[in-house]
C-alpha positions in Angstrom: -2.6 -12.6 15.8 0.2 -14.6 17.5 3.5 -14.4 15.7 5.6 -17.5 14.9 8.8 -15.8 16.0 10.8 -19.1 16.0 10.1 -19.5 12.3 11.3 -16.0 11.6 14.5 -16.4 13.7 15.4 -19.5 11.8 15.2 -17.8 8.5 18.9 -17.7 8.0 20.7 -15.4 5.6 17.7 -15.2 3.3 16.1 -12.6 5.5 19.2 -10.3 5.5 18.3 -8.8 2.1 16.7 -5.3 1.8 12.9 -5.7 1.8 10.8 -4.4 -1.0 7.1 -4.1 -1.7 5.5 -7.4 -2.3 2.4 -5.9 -4.0 1.6 -3.7 -6.9 -0.5 -0.7 -5.9 -2.2 2.2 -7.6 -0.2 5.3 -6.7 2.6 3.2 -5.3 5.8 5.0 -4.6 8.5 2.5 -5.6 10.0 4.7 -8.2 9.9 7.8 -6.0 10.8 6.2 -2.6 14.4 7.3 -2.4 13.6 10.8 -3.6 10.8 11.3 -1.2 12.8 9.8 1.7 15.5 12.3 0.9 13.2 15.1 2.1 12.7 13.4 5.5 14.5 14.7 8.6 17.7 12.9 9.5 16.4 12.1 13.0 12.8 11.5 14.3 11.1 9.4 16.9 8.2 7.1 15.8 7.1 6.7 12.2 3.4 6.9 11.2 2.1 6.0 7.7 -1.7 6.2 7.7 -2.2 5.3 4.0 0.2 2.3 3.8 -0.7 0.7 0.5 2.3 -1.3 -0.9 4.6 0.3 1.7 7.3 1.6 -0.7 8.3 4.5 1.5 8.3 2.4 4.7 10.6 -0.2 3.1 12.9 2.5 1.8 13.6 3.8 5.3 12.6 0.7 7.4 12.1 2.4 10.7 11.6 0.0 13.7 9.0 1.8 15.7 5.7 3.3 14.8 2.3 2.6 13.3 1.5 1.4 9.8 -2.2 1.8 8.9 -4.6 1.3 6.0 -8.3 1.4 5.9 -8.2 -1.8 3.8 -8.5 -4.5 6.5 -7.6 -7.3 4.1 -4.4 -5.4 3.2 -3.5 -5.0 6.9 -4.3 -8.7 7.5 -1.8 -9.6 4.8 0.9 -7.5 6.5 0.1 -9.1 9.8 0.2 -12.6 8.3 3.7 -11.9 6.9 4.8 -10.5 10.2 3.5 -13.5 12.2 3.4 -16.5 9.9 5.6 -16.0 6.9 6.4 -19.6 6.4 2.7 -20.6 6.5 2.0 -18.0 3.9 4.8 -19.1 1.6 3.4 -22.6 1.6 0.0 -21.3 0.6 1.5 -19.1 -2.1 3.6 -21.9 -3.5 0.5 -24.1 -4.1 -1.4 -21.2 -5.7 1.5 -20.3 -8.0 2.0 -24.0 -9.1 -1.7 -24.4 -9.8 -2.1 -21.2 -11.8 1.1 -21.7 -13.8 0.2 -25.3 -14.5 -2.7 -24.4 -16.8 -1.9 -24.6 -20.5 -3.4 -21.3 -21.8 -5.3 -18.3 -20.6 -8.7 -19.9 -20.6 -7.9 -22.2 -17.7 -6.1 -19.4 -15.9 -9.0 -17.1 -16.3 -11.4 -19.7 -14.9 -9.0 -20.2 -12.0 -8.7 -16.5 -11.3 -12.5 -15.9 -11.2 -13.0 -18.9 -9.0 -10.4 -17.6 -6.6 -12.0 -14.1 -6.7 -15.4 -15.6 -5.9 -14.0 -17.5 -3.0 -12.2 -14.5 -1.7 -15.3 -12.4 -1.8 -17.8 -14.9 -0.4 -16.2 -17.7 1.5 -15.4 -17.8 5.2 -11.6 -18.5 5.6 -8.7 -18.2 7.8 -6.5 -15.0 7.9 -3.7 -17.0 6.4 -5.8 -18.1 3.4 -7.2 -14.6 3.0 -3.7 -13.2 2.8 -2.6 -15.7 0.2 -5.6 -15.0 -2.0 -5.1 -11.3 -1.6 -1.5 -11.5 -2.9 -2.6 -13.8 -5.8 -5.4 -11.5 -6.9 -3.1 -8.5 -6.8 -0.5 -10.2 -9.0 -2.9 -11.9 -11.4 -5.5 -9.2 -11.7 -5.6 -6.3 -14.2 -2.7 -3.9 -13.8 -2.2 -4.8 -10.1 -5.2 -2.6 -9.1 -7.3 -2.9 -6.0 -10.9 -1.8 -6.4 -14.1 -2.6 -4.5 -17.7 -2.3 -5.6 -20.5 -0.7 -3.6 -20.9 -3.7 -1.3 -17.1 -4.0 -0.7 -16.4 -6.9 -3.1 -13.1 -7.0 -4.9 -14.0 -6.6 -8.6 -10.8 -6.3 -10.7 -10.9 -8.4 -13.8 -8.4 -11.1 -14.9 -5.0 -9.6 -15.9 -4.2 -12.2 -18.7 -0.8 -13.1 -17.4 0.5 -16.4 -18.7 2.8 -16.8 -15.6 2.9 -15.3 -12.2 5.5 -15.2 -9.4 4.0 -14.7 -6.0 6.2 -17.0 -3.8 9.3 -14.8 -3.2 10.7 -16.5 -0.2 13.7 -14.2 0.3 11.6 -11.0 0.2 8.7 -12.3 2.3 11.1 -13.4 5.0 13.0 -10.0 4.8 9.7 -8.1 5.0 8.7 -10.2 8.0 12.0 -9.5 9.8 11.8 -5.8 9.3 8.2 -5.3 10.5 8.4 -7.2 13.7 8.4 -4.1 16.0 5.8 -2.1 13.9 2.2 -1.9 15.0 -0.4 -2.4 12.3 -3.9 -0.9 12.4 -6.9 -0.6 10.0 -8.5 2.6 11.1 -9.6 5.9 9.7 -6.4 7.9 9.0 -7.3 10.4 11.7 -7.5 7.8 14.3 -4.3 6.1 13.1 -2.2 9.2 14.0 -3.9 10.3 17.2 -0.9 9.2 19.2 1.7 11.1 17.2 3.6 13.6 19.2 6.6 16.0 19.0 9.5 14.6 17.1 7.5 11.9 15.3 7.4 11.6 11.5 4.0 11.3 9.8 3.9 10.5 6.0 0.5 10.9 4.3 0.0 9.3 0.9 -3.8 9.8 0.4 -5.9 9.2 -2.7 -4.9 12.1 -4.8 -6.8 15.2 -6.0 -7.9 14.2 -9.5 -6.1 16.2 -12.2 -8.9 15.5 -14.7 -12.5 14.2 -14.6 -11.3 10.7 -15.4 -7.9 10.6 -13.7 -8.7 9.7 -10.1 -7.4 7.3 -7.5 -10.4 8.0 -5.2 -12.6 4.9 -5.9 -10.4 1.9 -5.2 -12.4 1.3 -2.0 -16.1 1.7 -1.4 -15.5 4.6 1.0 -13.9 6.9 -1.6 -12.0 10.1 -0.7 -13.7 13.4 -1.5 -12.5 17.0 -1.8 -13.8 17.6 1.7 -11.6 14.7 2.9 -8.7 16.5 1.3 -9.5 19.6 3.3 -9.8 17.7 6.5 -6.5 16.0 5.9 -4.9 19.4 5.5 -6.4 20.5 8.8 -5.0 17.4 10.5 -1.5 18.0 9.0 -1.5 21.5 10.4 -2.6 20.3 13.8 0.2 17.7 13.8 2.8 20.2 12.7 1.7 22.5 15.6 2.3 19.6 18.0 5.9 19.4 16.7 5.5 16.5 14.3 7.4 16.3 11.0 4.5 16.0 8.5 5.0 15.0 4.8 2.1 14.8 2.3 2.2 13.4 -1.2 -0.5 14.6 -3.7 -1.1 15.5 -7.3 0.5 18.5 -8.9 -2.4 20.7 -9.4 -3.5 24.3 -8.5 -5.9 23.2 -5.7 -3.1 21.2 -3.9 -0.6 24.1 -4.2 -3.2 26.6 -2.8 -4.2 24.2 0.0 -0.6 23.7 1.2 0.7 27.2 0.4 2.1 27.5 3.9 4.1 24.3 3.6 7.4 23.7 1.8 6.5 22.4 -1.7 8.7 19.9 -3.6 7.9 18.5 -7.0 8.9 15.1 -8.2 8.6 13.5 -11.6 7.0 10.0 -11.9 6.1 7.6 -14.7 2.7 5.9 -14.0 2.2 2.4 -15.2 -1.1 1.6 -13.5 -4.2 2.8 -15.2 -7.3 1.7 -17.1 -6.2 3.3 -20.4 -2.7 3.6 -21.9 -3.5 7.3 -22.6 -3.8 8.0 -18.9 -0.3 6.7 -18.1 3.0 8.4 -18.7 5.3 11.0 -17.1 3.6 13.4 -14.7 4.6 15.4 -11.6 3.5 15.1 -8.0 3.8 17.4 -5.1 5.4 16.6 -1.8 4.4 19.1 0.9 6.6 19.4 4.0 5.6 21.1 7.3 9.3 22.0 8.0 
């Protein structure tokens, strides 16, 4: 993707504001970003984040060199579009926002949402259009969740929002400015960190160990994330630490995680969850942050 750097350079003072996540994301770290970042070393070389999601930790520290990765190719396309063509994206978002908010009632908005979801899943389109629809579906869908069915189709239902705001020019331009030197990939997390070396910082925010039979963030993509995957992630974290990397892993506060990372430094942080299928599954819980140093 070729970046429209002239458009970015001409953004004026609007791009000088602190960037923030432009998406809602299950397990997102916006409320915890400053606390988790406080555990990071004061100095490090490149920054790696293999499970990027909404990027709350990245935007908190805003490093200028490293690799940002997510297995969700449509998510990475959205970041790349913001990096390379923020003005084109803003034009697309402005049209969608106007059309959605122009309906007088949820019936019309619901029809619009499902028509966009159908187009997103089945129509060939440009990277720019795909990114715009991705942001819209994230903001207009139920609880800001991302989930795919067995054939990889986005299947979150309508969120019943009477108005949406998806065309935040100041933030989109600020995000674009801050990610210009970052490399984006859509690879398996192991491949994404294969270039990490001594002095680099690697932050893992994987799908969590479930703390109950129903409370799990492992099925938002068709690939899933199993207990075996959790064990392999631990092995990778140990290997990176032995290379001299600073390794940080977020996960759920449960006995299995504490046993798995027993040789790491364990911190616990308190978080209020607002994304979930049932109100009863939300509320205040604790999470673990495991440090290799």
